[in-house]
XYZ file of C-alpha atoms in Angstrom:
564
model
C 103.603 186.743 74.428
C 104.513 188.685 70.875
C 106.317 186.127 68.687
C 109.567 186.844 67.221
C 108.968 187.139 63.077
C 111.431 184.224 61.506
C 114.779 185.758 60.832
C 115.751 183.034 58.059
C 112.302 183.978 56.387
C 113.545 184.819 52.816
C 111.120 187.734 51.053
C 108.320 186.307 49.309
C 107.175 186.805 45.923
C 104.324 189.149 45.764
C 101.089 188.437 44.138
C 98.523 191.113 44.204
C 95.293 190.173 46.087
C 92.698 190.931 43.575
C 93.994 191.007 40.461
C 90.497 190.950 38.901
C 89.111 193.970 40.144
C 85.607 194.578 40.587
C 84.322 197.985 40.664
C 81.586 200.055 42.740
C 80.266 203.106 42.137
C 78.915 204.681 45.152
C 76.054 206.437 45.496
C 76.081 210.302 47.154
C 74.448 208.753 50.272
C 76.627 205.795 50.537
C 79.319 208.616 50.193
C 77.763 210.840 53.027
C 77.734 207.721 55.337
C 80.011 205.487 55.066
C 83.488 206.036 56.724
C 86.481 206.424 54.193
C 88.613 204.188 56.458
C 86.267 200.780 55.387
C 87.655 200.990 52.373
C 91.150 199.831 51.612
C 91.303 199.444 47.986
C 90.377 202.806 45.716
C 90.737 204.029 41.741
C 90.376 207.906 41.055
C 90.064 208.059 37.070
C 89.015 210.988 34.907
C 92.104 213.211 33.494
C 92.360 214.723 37.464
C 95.246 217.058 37.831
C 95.462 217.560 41.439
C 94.762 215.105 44.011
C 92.203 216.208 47.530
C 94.194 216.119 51.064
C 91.498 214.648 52.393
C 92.880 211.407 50.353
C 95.656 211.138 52.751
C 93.473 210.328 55.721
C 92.592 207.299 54.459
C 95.206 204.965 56.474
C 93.779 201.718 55.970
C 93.997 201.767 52.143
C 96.226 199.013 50.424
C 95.899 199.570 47.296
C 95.667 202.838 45.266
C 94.656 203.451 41.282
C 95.965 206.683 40.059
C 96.703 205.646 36.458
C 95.333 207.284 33.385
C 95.176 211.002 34.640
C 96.753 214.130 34.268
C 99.033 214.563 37.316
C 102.068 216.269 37.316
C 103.244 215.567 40.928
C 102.389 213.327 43.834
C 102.731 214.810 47.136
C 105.037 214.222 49.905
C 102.235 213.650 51.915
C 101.580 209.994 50.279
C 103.791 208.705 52.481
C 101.064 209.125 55.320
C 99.501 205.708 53.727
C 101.678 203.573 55.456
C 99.557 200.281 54.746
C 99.646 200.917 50.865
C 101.127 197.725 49.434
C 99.663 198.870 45.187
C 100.173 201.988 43.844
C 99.577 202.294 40.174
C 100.263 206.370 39.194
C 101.452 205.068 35.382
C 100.125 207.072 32.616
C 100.598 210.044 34.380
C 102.719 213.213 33.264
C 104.893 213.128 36.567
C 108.102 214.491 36.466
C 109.712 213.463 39.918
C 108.989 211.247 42.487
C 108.765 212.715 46.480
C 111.521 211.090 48.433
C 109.340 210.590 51.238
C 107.531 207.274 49.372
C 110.806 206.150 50.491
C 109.177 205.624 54.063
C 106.443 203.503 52.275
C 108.233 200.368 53.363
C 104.695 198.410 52.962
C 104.883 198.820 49.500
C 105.250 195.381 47.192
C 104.037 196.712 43.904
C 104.979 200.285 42.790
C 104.081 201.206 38.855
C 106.029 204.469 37.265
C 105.855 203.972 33.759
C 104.853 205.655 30.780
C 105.318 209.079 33.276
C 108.229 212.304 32.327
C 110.273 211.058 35.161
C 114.072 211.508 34.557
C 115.844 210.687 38.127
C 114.819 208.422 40.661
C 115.531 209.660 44.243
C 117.551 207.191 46.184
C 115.085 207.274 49.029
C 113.320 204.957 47.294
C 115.737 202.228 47.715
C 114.765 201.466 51.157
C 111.869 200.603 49.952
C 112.487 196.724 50.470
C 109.588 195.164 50.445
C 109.040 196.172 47.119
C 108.947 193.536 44.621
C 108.004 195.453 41.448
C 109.222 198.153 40.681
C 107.504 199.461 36.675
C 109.726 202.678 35.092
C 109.166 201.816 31.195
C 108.230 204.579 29.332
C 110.201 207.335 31.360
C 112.964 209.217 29.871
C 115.036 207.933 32.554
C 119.036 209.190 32.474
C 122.318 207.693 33.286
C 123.188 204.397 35.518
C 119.199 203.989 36.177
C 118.488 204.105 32.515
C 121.147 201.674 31.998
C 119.756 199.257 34.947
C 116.557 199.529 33.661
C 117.207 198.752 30.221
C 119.188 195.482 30.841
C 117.545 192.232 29.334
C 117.522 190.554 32.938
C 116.363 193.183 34.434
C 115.052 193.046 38.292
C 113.463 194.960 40.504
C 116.217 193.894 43.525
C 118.727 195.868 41.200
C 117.645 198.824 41.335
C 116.583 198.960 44.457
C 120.290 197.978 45.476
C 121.671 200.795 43.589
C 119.430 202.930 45.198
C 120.185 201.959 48.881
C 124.101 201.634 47.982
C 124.114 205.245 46.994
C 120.881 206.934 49.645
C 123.036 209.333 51.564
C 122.966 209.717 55.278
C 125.989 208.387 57.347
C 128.966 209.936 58.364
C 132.314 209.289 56.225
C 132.797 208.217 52.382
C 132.346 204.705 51.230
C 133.051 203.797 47.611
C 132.786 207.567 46.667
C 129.012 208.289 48.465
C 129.473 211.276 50.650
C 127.724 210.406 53.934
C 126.493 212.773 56.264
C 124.404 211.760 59.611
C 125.674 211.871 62.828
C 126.694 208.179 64.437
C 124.552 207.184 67.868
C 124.979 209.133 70.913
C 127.133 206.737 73.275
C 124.968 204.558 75.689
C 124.693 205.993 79.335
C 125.956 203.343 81.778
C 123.743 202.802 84.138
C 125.049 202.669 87.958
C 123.051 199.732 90.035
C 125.532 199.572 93.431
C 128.065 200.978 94.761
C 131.652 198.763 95.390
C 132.606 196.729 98.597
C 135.765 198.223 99.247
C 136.619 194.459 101.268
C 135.644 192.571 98.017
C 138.180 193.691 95.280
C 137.016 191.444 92.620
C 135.226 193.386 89.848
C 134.813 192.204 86.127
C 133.125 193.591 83.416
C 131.543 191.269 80.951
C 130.100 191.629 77.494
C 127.198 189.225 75.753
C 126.952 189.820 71.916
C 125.447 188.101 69.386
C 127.213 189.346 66.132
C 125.494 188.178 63.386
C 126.723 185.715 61.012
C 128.101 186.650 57.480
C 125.640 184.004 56.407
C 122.785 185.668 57.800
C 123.198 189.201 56.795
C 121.813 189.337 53.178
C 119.749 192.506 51.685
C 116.725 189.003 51.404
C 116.592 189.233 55.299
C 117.413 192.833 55.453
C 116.632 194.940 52.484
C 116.789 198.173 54.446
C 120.692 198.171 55.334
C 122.595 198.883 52.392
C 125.277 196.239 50.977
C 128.614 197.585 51.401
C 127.340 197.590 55.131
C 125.985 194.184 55.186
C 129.383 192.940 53.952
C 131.275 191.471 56.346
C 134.969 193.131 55.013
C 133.186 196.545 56.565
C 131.181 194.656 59.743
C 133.776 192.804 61.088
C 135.821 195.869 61.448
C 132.951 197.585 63.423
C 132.248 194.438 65.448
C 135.653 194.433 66.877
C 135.813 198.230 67.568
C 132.784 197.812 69.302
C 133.969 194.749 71.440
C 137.090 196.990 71.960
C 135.399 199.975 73.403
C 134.063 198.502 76.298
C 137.095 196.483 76.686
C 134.906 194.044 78.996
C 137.103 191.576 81.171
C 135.104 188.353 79.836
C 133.416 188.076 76.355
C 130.472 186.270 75.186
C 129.921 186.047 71.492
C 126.944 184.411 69.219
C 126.740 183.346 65.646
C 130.099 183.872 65.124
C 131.616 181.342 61.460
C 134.364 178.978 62.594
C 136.892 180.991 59.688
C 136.342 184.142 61.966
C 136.898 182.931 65.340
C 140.416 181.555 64.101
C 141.460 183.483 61.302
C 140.094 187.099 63.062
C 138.778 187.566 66.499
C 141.250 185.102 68.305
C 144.270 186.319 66.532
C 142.869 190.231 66.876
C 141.718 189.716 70.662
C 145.051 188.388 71.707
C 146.750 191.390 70.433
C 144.366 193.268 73.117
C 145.397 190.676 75.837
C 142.366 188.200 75.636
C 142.676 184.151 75.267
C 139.292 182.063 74.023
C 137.694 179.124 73.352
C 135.309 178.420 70.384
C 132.696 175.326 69.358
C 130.954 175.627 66.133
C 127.170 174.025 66.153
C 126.935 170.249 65.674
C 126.224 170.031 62.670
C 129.493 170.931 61.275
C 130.579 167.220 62.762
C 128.823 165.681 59.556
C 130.451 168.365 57.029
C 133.406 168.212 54.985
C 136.366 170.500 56.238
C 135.356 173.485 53.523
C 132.172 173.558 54.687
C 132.673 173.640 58.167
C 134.257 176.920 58.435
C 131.569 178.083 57.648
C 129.141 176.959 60.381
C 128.917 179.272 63.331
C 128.989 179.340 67.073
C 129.839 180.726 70.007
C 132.759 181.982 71.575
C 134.319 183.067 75.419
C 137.168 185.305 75.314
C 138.403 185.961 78.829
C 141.859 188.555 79.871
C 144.628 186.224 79.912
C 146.250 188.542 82.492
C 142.801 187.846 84.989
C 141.752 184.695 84.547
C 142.958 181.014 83.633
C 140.963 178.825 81.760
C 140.862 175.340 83.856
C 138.710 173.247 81.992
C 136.175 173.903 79.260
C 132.470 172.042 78.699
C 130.716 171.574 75.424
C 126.570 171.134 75.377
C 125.043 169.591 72.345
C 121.070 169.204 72.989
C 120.103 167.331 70.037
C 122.181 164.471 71.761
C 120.886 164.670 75.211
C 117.516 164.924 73.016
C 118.783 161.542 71.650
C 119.985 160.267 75.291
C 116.447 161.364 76.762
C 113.801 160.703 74.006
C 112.267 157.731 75.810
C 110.064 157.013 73.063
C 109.199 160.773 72.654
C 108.245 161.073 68.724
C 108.199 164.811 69.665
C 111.418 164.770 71.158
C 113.163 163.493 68.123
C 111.441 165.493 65.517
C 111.313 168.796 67.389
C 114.002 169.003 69.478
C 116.759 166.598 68.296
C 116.515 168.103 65.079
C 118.056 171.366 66.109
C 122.190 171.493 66.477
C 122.680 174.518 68.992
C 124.682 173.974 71.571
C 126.248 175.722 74.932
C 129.647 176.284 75.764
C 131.203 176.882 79.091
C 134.666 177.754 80.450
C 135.519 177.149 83.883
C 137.956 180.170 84.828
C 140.128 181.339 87.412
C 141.131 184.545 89.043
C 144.797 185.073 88.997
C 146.294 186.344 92.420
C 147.124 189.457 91.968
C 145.176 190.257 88.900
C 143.137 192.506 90.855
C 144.249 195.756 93.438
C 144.680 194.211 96.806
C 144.094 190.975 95.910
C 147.554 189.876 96.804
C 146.447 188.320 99.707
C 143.190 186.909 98.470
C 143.221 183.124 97.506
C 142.097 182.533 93.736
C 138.356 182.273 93.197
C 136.586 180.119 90.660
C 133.861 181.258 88.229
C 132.195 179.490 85.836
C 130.990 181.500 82.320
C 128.409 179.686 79.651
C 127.310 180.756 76.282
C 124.265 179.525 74.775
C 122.638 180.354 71.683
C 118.907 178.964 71.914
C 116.470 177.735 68.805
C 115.371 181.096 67.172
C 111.965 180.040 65.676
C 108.859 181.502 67.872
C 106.741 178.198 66.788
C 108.981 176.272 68.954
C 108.673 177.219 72.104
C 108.768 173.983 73.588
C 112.128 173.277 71.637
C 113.879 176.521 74.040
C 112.133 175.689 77.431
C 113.458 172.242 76.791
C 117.051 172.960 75.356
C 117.404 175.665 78.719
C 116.141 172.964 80.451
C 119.242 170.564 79.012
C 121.598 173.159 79.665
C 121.162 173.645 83.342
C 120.814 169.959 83.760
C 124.193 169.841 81.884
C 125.687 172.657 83.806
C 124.895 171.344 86.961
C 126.325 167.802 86.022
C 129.532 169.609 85.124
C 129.522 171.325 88.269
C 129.354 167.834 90.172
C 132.276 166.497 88.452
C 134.389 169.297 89.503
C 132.842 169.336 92.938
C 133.831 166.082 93.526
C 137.536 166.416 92.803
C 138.096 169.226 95.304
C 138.770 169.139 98.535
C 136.030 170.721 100.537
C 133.394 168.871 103.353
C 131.026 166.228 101.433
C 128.232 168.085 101.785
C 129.220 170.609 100.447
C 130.184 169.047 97.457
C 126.339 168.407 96.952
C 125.716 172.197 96.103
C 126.294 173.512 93.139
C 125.916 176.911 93.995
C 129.138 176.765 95.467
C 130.867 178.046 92.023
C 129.805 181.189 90.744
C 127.584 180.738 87.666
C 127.721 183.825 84.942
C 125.329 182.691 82.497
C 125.150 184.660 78.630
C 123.521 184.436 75.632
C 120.843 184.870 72.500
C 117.405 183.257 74.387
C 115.614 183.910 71.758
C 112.872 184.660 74.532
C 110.836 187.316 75.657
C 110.998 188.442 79.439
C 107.589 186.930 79.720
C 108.568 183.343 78.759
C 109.065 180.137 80.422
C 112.437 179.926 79.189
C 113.247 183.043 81.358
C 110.813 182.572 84.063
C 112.360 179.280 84.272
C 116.120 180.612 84.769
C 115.239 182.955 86.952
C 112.874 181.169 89.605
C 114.648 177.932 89.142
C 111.384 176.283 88.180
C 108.486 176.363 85.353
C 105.164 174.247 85.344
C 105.446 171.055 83.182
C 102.287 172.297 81.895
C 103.449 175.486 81.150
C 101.685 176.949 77.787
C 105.059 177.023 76.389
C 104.871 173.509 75.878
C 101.788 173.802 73.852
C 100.444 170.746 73.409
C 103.533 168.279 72.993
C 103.732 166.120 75.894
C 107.387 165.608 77.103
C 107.233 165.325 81.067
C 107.911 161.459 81.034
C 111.450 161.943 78.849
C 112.031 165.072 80.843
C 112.276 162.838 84.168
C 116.033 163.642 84.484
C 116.169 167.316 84.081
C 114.735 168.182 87.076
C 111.478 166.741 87.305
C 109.568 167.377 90.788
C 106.428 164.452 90.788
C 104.864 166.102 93.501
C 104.975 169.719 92.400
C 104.827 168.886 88.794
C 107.601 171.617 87.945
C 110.753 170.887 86.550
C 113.234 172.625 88.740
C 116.714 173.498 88.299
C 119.348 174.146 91.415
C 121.443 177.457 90.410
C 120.670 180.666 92.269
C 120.880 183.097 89.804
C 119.042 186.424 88.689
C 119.031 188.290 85.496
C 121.527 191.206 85.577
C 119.431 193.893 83.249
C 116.171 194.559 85.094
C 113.058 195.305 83.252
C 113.026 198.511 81.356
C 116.364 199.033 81.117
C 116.747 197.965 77.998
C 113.515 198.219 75.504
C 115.438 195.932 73.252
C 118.333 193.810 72.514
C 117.728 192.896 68.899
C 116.192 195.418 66.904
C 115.286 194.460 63.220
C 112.802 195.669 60.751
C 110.086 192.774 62.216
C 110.933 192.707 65.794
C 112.266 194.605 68.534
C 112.583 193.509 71.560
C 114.453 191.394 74.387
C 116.260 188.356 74.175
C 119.871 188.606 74.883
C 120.663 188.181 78.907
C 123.259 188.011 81.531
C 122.442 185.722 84.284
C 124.579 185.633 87.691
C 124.957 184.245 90.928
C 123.522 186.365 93.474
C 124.925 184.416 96.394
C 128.106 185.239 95.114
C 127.980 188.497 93.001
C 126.454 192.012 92.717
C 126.288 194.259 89.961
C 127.165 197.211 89.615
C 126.391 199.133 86.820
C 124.881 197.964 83.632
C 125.211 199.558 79.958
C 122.443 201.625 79.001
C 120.045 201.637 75.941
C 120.767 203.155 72.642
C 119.091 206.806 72.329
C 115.838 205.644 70.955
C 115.625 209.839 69.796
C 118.692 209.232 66.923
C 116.694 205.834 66.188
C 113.627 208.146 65.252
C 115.102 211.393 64.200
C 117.412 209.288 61.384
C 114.183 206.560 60.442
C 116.234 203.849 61.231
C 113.515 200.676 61.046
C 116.290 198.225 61.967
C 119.663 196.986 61.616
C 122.141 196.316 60.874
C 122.881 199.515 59.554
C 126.075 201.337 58.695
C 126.555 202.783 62.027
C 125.544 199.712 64.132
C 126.905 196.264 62.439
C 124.759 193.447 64.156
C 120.793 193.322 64.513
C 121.761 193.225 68.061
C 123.292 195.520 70.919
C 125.802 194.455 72.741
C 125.215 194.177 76.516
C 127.706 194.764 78.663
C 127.627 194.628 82.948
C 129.590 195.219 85.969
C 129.870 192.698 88.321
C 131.578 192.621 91.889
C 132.256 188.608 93.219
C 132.406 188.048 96.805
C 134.944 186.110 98.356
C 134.049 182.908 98.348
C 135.420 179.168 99.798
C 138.658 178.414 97.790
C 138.368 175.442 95.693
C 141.345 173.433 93.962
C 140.102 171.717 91.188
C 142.944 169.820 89.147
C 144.989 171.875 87.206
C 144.891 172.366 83.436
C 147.635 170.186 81.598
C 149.134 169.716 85.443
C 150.405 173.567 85.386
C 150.098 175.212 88.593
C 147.179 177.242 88.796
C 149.274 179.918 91.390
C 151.383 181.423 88.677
């Protein structure tokens, strides 16, 4: 299984790999035999004035000498040594710079100076690996001269004025005429056709948004900042929820000051009610701090569905409640405050054509958010593992207050389950071949080598299968190769956001489609956010159909009637 790069990974400091250089001189035979691509450090010295094509085959080079020569331009065709992390072309009589090094997004050292180079193009400002950036010694010209020639000078400045001002994207922001067209819109994607005798169809939406915290030009240096800001995402968040104007909302990563002060006030104006829990650990802050945790959010058509009763997951306290001893448990998994959050809902009558007749039907809709780090793989199978367990305890509860046959009430299937979030998993992982079979191995490599079946008793545990098992029916809405990927950032792309459902009780029906991978390629776009797309993830967004099922009265919320 690939392993998701860390997202909270802040960009390193870069120190050059050999910065005593020892030097061969090769032979003509060594020359005649040996491949060019062995080599991936190389110096050409000697006044030259016009650098060999043949140079530009030589992919595997990391670090290039060109200083102390005679050239008066660099080709566009540099750009073709896409694992060049050193250049050195100082000393040089170069008057520009080719745009195209702006696709050089390996490079950490680049050295300009003592050159003729006046402008700088602003290509080069998505260049954001880069942590040295040398122009001394040019007769640089207006706002770059003055950047340059500040006594703190930094690299990261630059580069930021570059990237705030690179054209490409349709409108004007702060003056910068912007040009490219937005993405095509995403095909949806028809699965099934409707049971006319089943007139229960919802649309819902799973999203993880990106916190404000998050999105910093540190994690991702390639989106310029006026669109990292959250004054112009959060505008393009909610247009995007808005468009596909889904019946039931699932959000991720989403700062407690938001939910309250903008999406909840925002949504309702669009007819939409919600709930909200921020992660844990904003229990132990004080009040100014904790608006700024985030966490996850259900919004839900207040003129479709009433909320009945609402369920809160924390897993580094059922990590607490089930440690047993478990040294791992407490250090691994308690240590991590994501949670789940579900809302028991309700169909209103009437709410849907020809319903009128229908009784009310019951669903119930969880968010999760799992632990994002790829070294702890254990820590998600384990915290999906808490969150059925959890689920199906919930489910119980409300089983037993209804009035239905007792054995019955020993089936949890017997509510609909719509199941949403950020996994943090591949399709290939136990955390999703778990949800979706209703059982892993406990020796499962995922595990590695922690041993956890003893505290893990109560979640499931078979002894004479040695799985752990959970009892929800449910099946994973997008199919594989629908969607190539659901987050899609500089250092991985790929899947991780689902929608789970009942398939005793639900279909789907159509499913939105991927984003046209063509405008991803024909606009270079290495990952987002990015001014036309405001999160590092697509939204996904499905149909669903729910079947009639057994009507259930569970006790009202606040004693209102739920038959309004």
């Amino acid at each position: 299984m690939s392993k998701r790069i860390p997202r909270k990974k802040e960009r390193n400091h870069y120190v050059h790999p050999n910065p005593r250089r020892m030097y061969k001189i090769m032979s003509p035979d060594e020359m005649a035999t040996r491949s060019k691509n062995e080599f991936t450090e190389l110096e050409i010295t000697g006044g030259v004035r016009h650098l060999s094509p043949s140079l530009w085959k030589m992919t595997n080079l990391t670090s290039l000498y060109l200083n102390n020569n005679s050239l008066s331009r660099i080709p566009a065709e540099i750009c073709l040594l896409s694992n060049l992390a050193h250049l050195n072309v100082s000393y040089n009589k170069l008057r520009d710079v080719p745009p195209e090094m702006g696709e050089m997004t390996s490079l950490r050292e680049l050295i300009l100076s003592h050159n003729c180079i006046s402008t700088i193009p602003t290509e080069l400002g998505k260049l954001f690996k880069l942590c040295k950036l040398e122009l001394t010694g040019n007769p640089l010209a207006g706002r770059i001269m003055e950047i340059v020639n500040r006594p703190s000078y930094r690299t990261e400045d630059i580069l930021n004025y570059l990237m705030d001002h690179l054209p490409g994207f349709d409108g004007v922001k702060e003056g910068i005429a912007i040009t490219s067209s937005r993405p095509p819109q995403r095909p949806w994607i028809y699965m099934a056709n409707k049971d006319q005798q089943s007139s229960c169809v919802f649309t819902v939406m799973c999203y993880n948004i990106l916190c404000d915290k998050y999105a910093t030009r540190q994690m991702y240096g390639y989106c310029p900042n006026w669109a990292l800001d959250w004054t112009y995402r959060k505008t393009h968040i909610l247009q995007e929820i808005l468009h596909y104007k889904a019946d039931i909302i699932s959000l991720q990563e989403v700062e407690t000051e938001h939910f309250y002060k903008y999406f909840l006030p925002e949504l309702k104006k669009e007819g939409y009610d919600g709930i909200f829990s921020p992660k844990s650990r904003a229990k132990t802050m004080s009040e100014c701090e904790r608006k700024h945790v985030d966490g996850y959010a259900i919004f839900y058509k207040s003129n479709k569905f009433i909320l009945l009763k609402e369920h809160l997951v924390e897993f580094n306290q059922l990590a607490m409640a089930n440690a047993e001893g478990s040294d791992d448990m407490l250090n691994r998994v308690m240590t991590k405050d994501n949670i789940g959050l579900a809302a028991l809902l309700q169909t209103k009558r009437g709410a849907y054509q020809n319903e009128l007749t229908q009784a009310s039907q019951t669903l119930l809709v969880c968010t999760a958010h799992i632990h994002w780090d790829p070294e702890y793989s254990d820590v998600k199978l384990i915290q999906t593992m808490m969150l059925m367990h959890e689920l199906k305890t919930f489910v119980d509860d409300i089983l037993q207050k209804c009035n239905i046959p007792d054995s019955q009430k020993m089936d949890p299937n017997i509510i609909p389950l719509l199941l949403c979030g950020d996994f943090n998993s591949l399709p290939d992982s136990g955390v999703i071949e778990y949800l979706s079979s209703g059982r892993v191995s406990t020796s499962h490599c995922d595990f590695k080598e922690f041993v956890y079946k003893d505290c893990l008793s109560k979640l499931g545990n078979s002894s004479k299968t040695n799985e752990f098992t959970h009892p929800f029916q449910i099946s994973r809405a997008y199919s594989d190769g629908i969607m190539p990927f659901t987050n899609y950032s500089y250092d991985f792309k790929g899947v991780i956001d689902y929608v789970f459902y009942s398939k005793l009780h639900m279909s789907v029906l159509g499913v939105l489609g991927p984003i046209d991978s063509a405008w991803l390629e024909e606009n270079r776009i290495q990952g987002c956010p990015h001014p036309h797309v405001p999160s590092d993830h697509f939204p996904i967004v499905v149909e669903l159909q729910l079947k009639p099922t057994m009507p259930l009265h569970p006790p009202p919320p606040n004693g209102v009637s739920l038959h309004r």
